[in-house]
PDB file of C-alpha atoms in Angstrom:
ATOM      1  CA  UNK Z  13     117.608 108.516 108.844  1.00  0.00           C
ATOM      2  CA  UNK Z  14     118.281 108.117 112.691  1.00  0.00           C
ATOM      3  CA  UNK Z  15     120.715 107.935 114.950  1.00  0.00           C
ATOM      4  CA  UNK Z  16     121.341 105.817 117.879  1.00  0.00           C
ATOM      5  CA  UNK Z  17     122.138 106.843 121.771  1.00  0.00           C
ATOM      6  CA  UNK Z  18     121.912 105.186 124.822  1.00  0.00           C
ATOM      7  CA  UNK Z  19     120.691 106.794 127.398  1.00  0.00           C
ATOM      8  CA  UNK Z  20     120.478 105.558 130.961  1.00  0.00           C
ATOM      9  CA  UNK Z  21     116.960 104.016 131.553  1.00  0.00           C
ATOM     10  CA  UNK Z  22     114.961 101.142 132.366  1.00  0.00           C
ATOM     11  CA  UNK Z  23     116.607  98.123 131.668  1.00  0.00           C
ATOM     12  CA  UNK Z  24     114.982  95.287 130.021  1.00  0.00           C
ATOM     13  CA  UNK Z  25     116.205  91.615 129.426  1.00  0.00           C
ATOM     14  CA  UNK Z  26     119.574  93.015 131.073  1.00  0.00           C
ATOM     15  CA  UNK Z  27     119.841  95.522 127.799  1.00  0.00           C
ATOM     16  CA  UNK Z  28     119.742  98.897 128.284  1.00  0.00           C
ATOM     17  CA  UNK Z  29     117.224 101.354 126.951  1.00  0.00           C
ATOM     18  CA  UNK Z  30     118.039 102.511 123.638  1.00  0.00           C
ATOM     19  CA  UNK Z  31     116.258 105.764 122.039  1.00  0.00           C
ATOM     20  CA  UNK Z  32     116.736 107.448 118.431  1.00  0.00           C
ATOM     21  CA  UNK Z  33     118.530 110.715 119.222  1.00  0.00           C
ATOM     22  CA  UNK Z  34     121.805 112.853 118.206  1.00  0.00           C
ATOM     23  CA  UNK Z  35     124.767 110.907 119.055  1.00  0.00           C
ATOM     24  CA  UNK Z  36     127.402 113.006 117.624  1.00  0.00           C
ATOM     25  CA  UNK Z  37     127.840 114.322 121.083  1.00  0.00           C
ATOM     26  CA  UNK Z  38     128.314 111.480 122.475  1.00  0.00           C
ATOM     27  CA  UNK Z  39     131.063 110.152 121.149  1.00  0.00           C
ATOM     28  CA  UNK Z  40     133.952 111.316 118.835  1.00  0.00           C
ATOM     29  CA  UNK Z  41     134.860 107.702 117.558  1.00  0.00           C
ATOM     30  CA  UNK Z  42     131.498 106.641 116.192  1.00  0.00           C
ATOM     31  CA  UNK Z  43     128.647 107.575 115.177  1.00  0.00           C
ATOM     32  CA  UNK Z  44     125.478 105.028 114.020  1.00  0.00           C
ATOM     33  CA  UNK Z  45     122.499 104.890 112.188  1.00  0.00           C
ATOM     34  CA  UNK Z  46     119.208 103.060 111.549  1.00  0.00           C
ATOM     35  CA  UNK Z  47     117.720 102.855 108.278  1.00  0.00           C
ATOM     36  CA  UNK Z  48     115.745 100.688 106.469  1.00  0.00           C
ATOM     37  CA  UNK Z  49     116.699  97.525 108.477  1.00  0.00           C
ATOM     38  CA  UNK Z  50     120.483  98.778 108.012  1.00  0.00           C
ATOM     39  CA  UNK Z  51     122.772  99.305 111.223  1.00  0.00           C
ATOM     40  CA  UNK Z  52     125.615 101.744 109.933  1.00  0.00           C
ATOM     41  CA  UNK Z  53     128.723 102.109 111.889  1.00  0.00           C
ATOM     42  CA  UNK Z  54     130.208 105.183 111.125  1.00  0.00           C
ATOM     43  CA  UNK Z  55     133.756 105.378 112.525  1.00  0.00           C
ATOM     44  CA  UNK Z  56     134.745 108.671 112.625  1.00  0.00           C
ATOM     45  CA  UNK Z  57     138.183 108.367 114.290  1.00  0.00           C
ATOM     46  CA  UNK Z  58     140.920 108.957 111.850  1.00  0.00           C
ATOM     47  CA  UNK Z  59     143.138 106.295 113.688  1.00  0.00           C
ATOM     48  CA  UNK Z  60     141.295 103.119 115.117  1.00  0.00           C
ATOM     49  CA  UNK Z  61     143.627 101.896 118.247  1.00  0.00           C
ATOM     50  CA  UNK Z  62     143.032 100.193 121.529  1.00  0.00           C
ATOM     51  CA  UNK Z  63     140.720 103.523 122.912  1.00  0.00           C
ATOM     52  CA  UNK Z  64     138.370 103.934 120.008  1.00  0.00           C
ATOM     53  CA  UNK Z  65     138.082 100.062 119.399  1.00  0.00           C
ATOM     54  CA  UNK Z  66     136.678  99.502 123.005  1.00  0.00           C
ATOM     55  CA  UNK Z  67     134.269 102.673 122.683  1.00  0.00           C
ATOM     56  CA  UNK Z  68     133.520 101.610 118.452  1.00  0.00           C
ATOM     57  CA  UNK Z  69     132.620  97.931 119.617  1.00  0.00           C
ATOM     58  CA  UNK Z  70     131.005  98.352 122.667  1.00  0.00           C
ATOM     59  CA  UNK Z  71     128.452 100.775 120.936  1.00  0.00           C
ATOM     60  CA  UNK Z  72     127.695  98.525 118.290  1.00  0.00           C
ATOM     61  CA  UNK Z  73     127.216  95.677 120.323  1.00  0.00           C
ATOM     62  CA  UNK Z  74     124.979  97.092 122.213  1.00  0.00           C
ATOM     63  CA  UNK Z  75     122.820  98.366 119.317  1.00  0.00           C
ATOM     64  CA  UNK Z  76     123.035  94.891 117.683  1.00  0.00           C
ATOM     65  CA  UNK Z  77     121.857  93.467 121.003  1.00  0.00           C
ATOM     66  CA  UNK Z  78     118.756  95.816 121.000  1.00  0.00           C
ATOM     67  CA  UNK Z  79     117.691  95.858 117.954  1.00  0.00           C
ATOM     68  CA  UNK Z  80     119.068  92.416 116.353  1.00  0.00           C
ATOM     69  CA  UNK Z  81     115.207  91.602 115.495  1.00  0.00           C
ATOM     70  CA  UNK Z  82     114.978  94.570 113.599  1.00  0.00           C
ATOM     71  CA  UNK Z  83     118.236  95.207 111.251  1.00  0.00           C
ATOM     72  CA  UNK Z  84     118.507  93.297 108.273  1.00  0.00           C
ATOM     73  CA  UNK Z  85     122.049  94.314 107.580  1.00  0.00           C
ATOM     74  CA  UNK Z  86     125.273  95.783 108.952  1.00  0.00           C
ATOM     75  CA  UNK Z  87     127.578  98.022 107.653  1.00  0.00           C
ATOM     76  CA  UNK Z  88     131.001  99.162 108.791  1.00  0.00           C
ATOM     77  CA  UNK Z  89     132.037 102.712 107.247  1.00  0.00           C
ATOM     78  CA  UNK Z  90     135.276 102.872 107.317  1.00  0.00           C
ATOM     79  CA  UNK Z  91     135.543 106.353 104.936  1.00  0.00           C
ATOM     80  CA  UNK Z  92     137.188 108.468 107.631  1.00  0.00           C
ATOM     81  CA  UNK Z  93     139.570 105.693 108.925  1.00  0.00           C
ATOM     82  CA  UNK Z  94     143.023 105.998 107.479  1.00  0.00           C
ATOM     83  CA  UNK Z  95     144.766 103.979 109.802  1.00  0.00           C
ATOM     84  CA  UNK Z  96     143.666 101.173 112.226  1.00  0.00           C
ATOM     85  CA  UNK Z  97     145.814  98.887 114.356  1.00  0.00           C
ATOM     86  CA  UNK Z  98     145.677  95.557 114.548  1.00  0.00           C
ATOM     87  CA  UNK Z  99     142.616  95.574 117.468  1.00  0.00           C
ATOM     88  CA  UNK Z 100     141.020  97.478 115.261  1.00  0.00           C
ATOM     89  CA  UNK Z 101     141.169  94.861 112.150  1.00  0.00           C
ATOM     90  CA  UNK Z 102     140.505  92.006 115.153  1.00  0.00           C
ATOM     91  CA  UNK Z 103     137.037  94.220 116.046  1.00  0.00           C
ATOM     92  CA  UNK Z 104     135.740  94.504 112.667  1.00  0.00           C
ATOM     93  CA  UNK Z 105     136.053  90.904 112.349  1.00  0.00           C
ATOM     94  CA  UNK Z 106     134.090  89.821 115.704  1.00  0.00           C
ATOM     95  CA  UNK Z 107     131.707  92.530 114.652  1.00  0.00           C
ATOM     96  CA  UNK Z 108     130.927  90.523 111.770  1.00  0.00           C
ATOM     97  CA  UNK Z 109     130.887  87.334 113.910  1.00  0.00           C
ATOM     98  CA  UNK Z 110     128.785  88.869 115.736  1.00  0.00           C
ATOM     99  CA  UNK Z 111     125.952  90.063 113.283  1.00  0.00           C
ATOM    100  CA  UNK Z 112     126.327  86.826 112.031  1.00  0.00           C
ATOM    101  CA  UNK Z 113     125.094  85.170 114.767  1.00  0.00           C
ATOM    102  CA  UNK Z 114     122.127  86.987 114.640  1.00  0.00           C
ATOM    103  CA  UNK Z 115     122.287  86.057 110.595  1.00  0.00           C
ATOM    104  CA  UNK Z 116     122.861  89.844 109.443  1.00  0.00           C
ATOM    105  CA  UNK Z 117     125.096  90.167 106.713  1.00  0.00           C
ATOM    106  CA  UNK Z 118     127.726  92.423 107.523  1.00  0.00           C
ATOM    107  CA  UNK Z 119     129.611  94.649 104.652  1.00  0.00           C
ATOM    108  CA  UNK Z 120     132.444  97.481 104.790  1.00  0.00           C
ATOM    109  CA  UNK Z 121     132.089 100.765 102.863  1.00  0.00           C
ATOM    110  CA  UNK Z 122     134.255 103.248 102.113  1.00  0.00           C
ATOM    111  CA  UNK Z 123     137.355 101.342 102.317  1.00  0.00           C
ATOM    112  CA  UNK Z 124     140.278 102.966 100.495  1.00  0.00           C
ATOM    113  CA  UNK Z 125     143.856 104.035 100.306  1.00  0.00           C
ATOM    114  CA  UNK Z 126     146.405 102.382 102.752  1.00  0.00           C
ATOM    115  CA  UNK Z 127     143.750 100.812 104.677  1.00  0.00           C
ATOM    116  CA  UNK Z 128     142.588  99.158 101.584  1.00  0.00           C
ATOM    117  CA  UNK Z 129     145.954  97.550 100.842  1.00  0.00           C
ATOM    118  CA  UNK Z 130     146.093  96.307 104.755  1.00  0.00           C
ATOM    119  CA  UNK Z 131     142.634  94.812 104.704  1.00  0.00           C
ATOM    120  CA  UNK Z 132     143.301  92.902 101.119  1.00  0.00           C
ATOM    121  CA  UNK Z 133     147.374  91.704 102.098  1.00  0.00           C
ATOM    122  CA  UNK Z 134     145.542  90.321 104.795  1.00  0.00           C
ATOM    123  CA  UNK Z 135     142.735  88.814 103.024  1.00  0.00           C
ATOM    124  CA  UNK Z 136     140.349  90.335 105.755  1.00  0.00           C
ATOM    125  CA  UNK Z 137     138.026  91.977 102.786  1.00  0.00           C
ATOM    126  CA  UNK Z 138     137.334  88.810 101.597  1.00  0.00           C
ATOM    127  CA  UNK Z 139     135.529  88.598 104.945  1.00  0.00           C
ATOM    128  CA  UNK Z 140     132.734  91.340 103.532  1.00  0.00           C
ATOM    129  CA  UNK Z 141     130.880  92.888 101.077  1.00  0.00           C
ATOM    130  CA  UNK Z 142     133.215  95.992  99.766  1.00  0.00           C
ATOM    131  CA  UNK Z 143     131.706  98.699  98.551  1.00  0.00           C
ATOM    132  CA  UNK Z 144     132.612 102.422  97.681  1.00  0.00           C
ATOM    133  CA  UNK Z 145     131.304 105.165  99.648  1.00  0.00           C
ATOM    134  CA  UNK Z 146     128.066 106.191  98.883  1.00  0.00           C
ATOM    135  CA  UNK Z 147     127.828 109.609  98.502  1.00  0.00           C
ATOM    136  CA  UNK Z 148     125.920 111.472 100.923  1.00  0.00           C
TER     137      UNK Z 148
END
């Protein structure tokens, strides 16, 4: 399994470069990986507000913009998230919207506890595929 970084670079079709490297360092709110055709968002922020949301989805984006030929599937880990705001619920919506578009299924793992309850009283699981976290 990879990760993904960007790194500054030559810039093609107004995208930048992306490369396969480490991105734990680069960024305490997410981390992602490519395998198998499947874009995982890892969010590793324990509380998903305004800051992490704009650093989360702008990461994503970005990797869904480079390599939207290539991934056959997204999916948002939500396993270390135990509380998210209501920009946070908003992202992981256009997220999907926005995989979709590209016509990649998008699903959400690891979604328990309190955050559980909040996505189903607001019917936003029935948005995506649920599924338990996968052990590692």
């Amino acid at each position: 399994m990879q990760s993904l970084e960007t790194r500054p670079g030559t810039r093609e079709h107004g995208v930048p470069e992306m490369k396969m490297q480490d991105q734990g360092r680069m960024s305490p709110y997410v981390r992602m990986s490519l395998n198998d055709g499947t874009l995982t968002v890892h969010m590793t922020a324990r509380c998903v507000g305004e800051r992490e949301v704009s650093i989360i989805a702008s990461a994503a984006q970005r990797a869904l913009q480079h390599h939207g030929a290539s991934i056959r599937r997204l999916v948002l880990d939500v396993g270390s998230v135990e509380m998210m705001k209501s920009i946070g619920l908003g992202m992981c919506i256009d997220l999907r919207n926005r995989a979709g578009a590209f016509g990649i299924p998008t699903s959400l793992e690891g979604l328990s506890g309190r955050l559980e309850v909040l996505f189903g009283m607001l019917k936003i699981d029935r948005l995506f595929q649920v599924h338990a976290h996968q052990a590692a």
